[in-house]
CSV table of C-alpha atoms in Angstrom, one decimal:
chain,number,residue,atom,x,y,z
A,57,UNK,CA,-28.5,-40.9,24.0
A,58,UNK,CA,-26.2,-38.6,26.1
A,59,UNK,CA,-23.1,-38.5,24.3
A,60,UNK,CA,-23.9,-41.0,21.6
A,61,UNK,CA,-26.6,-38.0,20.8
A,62,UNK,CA,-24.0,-35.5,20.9
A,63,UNK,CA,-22.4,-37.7,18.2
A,64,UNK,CA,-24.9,-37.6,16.4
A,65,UNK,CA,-25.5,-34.3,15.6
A,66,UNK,CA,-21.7,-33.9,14.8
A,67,UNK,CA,-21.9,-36.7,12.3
A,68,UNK,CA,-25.1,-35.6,10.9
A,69,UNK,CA,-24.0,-32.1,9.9
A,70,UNK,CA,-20.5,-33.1,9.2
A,71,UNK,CA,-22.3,-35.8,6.4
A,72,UNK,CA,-25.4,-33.6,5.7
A,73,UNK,CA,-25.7,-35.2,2.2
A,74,UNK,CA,-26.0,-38.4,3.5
A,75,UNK,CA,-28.3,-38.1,6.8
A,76,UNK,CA,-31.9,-37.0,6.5
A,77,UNK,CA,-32.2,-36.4,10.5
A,78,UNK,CA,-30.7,-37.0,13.9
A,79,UNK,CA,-32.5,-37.6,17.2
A,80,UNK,CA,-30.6,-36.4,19.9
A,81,UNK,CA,-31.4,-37.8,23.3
A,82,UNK,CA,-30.7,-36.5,26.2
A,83,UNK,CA,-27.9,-34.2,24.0
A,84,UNK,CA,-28.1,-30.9,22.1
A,85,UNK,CA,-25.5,-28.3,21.7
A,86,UNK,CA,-23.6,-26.6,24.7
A,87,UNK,CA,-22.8,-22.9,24.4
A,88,UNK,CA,-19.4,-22.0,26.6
A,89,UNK,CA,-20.5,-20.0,29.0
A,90,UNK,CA,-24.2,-20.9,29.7
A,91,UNK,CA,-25.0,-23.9,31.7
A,92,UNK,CA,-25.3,-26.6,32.2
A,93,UNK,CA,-21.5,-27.5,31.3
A,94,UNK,CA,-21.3,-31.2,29.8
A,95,UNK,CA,-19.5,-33.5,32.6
A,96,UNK,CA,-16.2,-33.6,30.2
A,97,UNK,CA,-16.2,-29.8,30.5
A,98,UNK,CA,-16.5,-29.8,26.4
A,99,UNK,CA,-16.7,-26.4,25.2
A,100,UNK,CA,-15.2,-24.6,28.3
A,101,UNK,CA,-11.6,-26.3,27.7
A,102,UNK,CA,-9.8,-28.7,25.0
A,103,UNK,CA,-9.8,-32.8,25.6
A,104,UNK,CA,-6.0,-32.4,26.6
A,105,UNK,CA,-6.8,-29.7,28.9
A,106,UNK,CA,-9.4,-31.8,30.8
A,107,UNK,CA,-7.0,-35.2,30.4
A,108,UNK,CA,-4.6,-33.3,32.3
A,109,UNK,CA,-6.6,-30.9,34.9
A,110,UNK,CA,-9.6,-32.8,35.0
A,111,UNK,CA,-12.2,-30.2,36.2
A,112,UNK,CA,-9.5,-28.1,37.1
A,113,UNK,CA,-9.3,-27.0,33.7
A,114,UNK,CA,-12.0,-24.1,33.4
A,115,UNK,CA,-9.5,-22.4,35.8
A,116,UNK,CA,-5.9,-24.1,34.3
A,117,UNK,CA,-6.4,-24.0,30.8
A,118,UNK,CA,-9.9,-23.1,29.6
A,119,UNK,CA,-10.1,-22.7,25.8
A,120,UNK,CA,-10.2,-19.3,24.5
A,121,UNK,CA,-11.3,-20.2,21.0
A,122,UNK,CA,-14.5,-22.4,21.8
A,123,UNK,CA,-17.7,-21.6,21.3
A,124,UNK,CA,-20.1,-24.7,21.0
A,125,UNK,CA,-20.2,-28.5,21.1
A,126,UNK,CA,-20.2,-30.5,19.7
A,127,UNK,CA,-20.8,-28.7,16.8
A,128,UNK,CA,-22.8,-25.8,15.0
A,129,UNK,CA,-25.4,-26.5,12.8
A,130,UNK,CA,-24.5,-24.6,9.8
A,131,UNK,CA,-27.1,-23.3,7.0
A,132,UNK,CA,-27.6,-26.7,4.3
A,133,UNK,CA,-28.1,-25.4,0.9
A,134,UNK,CA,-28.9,-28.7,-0.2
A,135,UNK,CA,-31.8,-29.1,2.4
A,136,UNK,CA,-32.6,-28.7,5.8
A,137,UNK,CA,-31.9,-30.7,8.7
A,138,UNK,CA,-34.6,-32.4,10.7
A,139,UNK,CA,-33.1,-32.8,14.0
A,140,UNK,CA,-34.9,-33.8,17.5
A,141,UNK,CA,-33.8,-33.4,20.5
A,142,UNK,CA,-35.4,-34.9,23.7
A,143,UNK,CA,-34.5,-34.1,27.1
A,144,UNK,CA,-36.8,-34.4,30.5
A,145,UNK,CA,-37.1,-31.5,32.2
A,146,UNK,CA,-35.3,-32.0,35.6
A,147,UNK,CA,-32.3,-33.9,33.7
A,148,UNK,CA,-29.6,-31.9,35.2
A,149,UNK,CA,-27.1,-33.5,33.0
A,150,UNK,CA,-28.5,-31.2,30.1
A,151,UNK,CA,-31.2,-29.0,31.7
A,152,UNK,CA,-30.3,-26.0,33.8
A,153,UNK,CA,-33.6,-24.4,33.7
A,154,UNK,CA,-36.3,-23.7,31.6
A,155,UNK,CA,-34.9,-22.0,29.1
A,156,UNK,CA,-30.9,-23.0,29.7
A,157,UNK,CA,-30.1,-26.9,28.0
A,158,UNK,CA,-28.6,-28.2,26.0
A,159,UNK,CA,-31.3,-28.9,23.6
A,160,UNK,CA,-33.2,-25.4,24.2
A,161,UNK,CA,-29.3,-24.1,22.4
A,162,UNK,CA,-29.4,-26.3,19.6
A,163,UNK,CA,-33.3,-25.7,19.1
A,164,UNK,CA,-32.6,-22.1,18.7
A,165,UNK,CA,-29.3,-22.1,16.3
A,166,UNK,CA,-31.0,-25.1,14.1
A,167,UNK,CA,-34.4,-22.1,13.3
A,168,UNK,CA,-31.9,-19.6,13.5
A,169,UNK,CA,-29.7,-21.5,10.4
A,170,UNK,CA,-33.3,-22.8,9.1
A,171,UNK,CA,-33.4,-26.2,9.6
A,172,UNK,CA,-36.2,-28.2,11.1
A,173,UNK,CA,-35.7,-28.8,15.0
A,174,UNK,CA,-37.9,-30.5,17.3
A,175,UNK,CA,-37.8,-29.9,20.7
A,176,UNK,CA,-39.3,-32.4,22.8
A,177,UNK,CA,-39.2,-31.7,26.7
A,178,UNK,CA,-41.0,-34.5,28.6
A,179,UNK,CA,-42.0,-33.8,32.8
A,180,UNK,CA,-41.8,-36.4,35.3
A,181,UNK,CA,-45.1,-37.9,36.6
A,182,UNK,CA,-45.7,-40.1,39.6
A,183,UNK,CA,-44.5,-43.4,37.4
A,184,UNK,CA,-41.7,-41.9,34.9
A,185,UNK,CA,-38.7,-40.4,37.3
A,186,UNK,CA,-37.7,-38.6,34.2
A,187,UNK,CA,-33.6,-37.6,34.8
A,188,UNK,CA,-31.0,-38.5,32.2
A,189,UNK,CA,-32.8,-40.9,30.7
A,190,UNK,CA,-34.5,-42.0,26.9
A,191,UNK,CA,-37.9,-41.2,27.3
A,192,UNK,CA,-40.3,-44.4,27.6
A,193,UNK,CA,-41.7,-46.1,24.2
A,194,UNK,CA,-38.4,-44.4,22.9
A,195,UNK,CA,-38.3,-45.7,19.4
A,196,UNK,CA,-41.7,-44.5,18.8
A,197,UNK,CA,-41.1,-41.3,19.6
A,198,UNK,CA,-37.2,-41.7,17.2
A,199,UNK,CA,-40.0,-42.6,14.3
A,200,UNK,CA,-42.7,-39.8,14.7
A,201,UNK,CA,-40.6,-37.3,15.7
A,202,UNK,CA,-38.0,-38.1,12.4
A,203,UNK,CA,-41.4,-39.0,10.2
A,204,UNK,CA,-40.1,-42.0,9.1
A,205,UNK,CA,-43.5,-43.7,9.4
A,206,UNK,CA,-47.1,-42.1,7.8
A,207,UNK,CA,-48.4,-39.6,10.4
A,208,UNK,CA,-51.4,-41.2,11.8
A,209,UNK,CA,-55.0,-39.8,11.2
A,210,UNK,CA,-56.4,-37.7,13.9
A,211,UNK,CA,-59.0,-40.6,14.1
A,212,UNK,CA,-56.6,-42.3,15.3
A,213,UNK,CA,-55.0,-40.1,18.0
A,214,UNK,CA,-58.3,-39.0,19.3
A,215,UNK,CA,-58.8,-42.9,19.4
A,216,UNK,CA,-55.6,-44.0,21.2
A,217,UNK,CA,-55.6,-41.2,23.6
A,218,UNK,CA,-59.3,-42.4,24.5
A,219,UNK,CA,-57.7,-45.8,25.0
A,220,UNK,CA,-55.0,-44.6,27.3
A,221,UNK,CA,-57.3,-42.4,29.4
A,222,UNK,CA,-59.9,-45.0,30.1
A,223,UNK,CA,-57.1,-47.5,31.0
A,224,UNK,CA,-56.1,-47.9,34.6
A,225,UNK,CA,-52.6,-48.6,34.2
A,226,UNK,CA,-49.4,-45.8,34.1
A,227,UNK,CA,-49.7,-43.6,30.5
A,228,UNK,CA,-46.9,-44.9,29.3
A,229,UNK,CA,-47.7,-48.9,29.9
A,230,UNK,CA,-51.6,-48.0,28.8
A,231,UNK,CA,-50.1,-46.9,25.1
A,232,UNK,CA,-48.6,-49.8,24.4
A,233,UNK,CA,-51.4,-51.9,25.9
A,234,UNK,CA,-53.5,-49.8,23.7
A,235,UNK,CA,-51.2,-50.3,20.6
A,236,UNK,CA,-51.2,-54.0,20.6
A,237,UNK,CA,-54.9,-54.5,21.7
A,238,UNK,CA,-58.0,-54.3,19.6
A,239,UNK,CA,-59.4,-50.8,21.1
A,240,UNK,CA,-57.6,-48.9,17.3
A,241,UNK,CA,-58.5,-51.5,14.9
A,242,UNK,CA,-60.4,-50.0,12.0
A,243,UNK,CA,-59.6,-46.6,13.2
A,244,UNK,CA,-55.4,-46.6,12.8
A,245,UNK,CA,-53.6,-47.7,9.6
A,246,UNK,CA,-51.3,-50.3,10.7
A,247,UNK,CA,-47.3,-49.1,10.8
A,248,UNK,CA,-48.4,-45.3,11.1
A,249,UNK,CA,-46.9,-43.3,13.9
């Protein structure tokens, strides 16, 4: 998440032939120029510029040469990509507006160098503040959105979103009520996401 999902998109296209796909929380790709610009001023100067300027160094030494960060993700012969990137909308870490983060930059060069992004842009509601934060139930949504599980029937969505609007509690606490409880047995193969 953050940076470690900045990471993670430079280490899965630098080692392409060895990652099937990345999730990128709360990360993406920032374009010099276009906000928001990341809190270490990455693409709009050098790490020694901002070591010795600090903030100061968009104006002291920006970098003439940069472009993106942490990295472009270059056309795969060998296969596509499948990269997701997560962000909530009012994080203002990554999200400038609606169409300006750092995810909504990656999303487009990923289709643009055909690979297979998924954007995933989550709202605040009256019991998820949202922000610069992993989004709740986080590792189901690393496993669905990545398809390392079975996709589950549409049974069994129509089932579990039943569950979680007939259940009194916050959406994101009736889910996992509903995904340990008996209201999907028969209906959900076990493990699928």
């Amino acid at each position: 998440f953050s940076q470690n999902g900045m990471f993670a998109g430079y280490a899965g296209f630098c080692f392409a032939d060895r990652v099937a796909g990345i999730w990128q929380g709360g990360a993406g790709m920032a374009r010099k120029g276009r906000p928001p610009t990341p809190p270490g001023k990455q693409v709009e100067c050098t790490a020694s510029a901002f070591d010795t300027y600090k903030n100061a160094c968009v104006t002291q030494e920006p970098c003439a040469s940069c472009e993106y960060w942490p990295i472009y993700p270059c056309f795969s012969a060998s296969r596509p990509m499948v990269d997701c990137m997560q962000t909530y909308s009012n994080d203002a870490v990554v999200v400038a507006s609606d169409t300006e983060s750092h995810p909504d930059y990656m999303y487009e060069m990923l289709v643009a160098e055909g690979h297979d992004g998924r954007l995933l842009r989550f709202s605040p509601t009256e019991h998820v503040e949202g922000g610069h934060k992993a989004p709740q139930n986080e590792l189901d949504w690393v496993i669905g959105c990545l398809g390392v599980k079975e996709q589950c029937s549409a049974a069994c969505e129509e089932a579990l979103v039943s569950c979680v609007d007939a259940s009194s509690s916050a959406s994101h606490l009736a889910y996992r009520d509903c995904l340990v409880g008996d209201s999907l047995a028969g209906t959900c193969t076990a493990g699928c996401a």
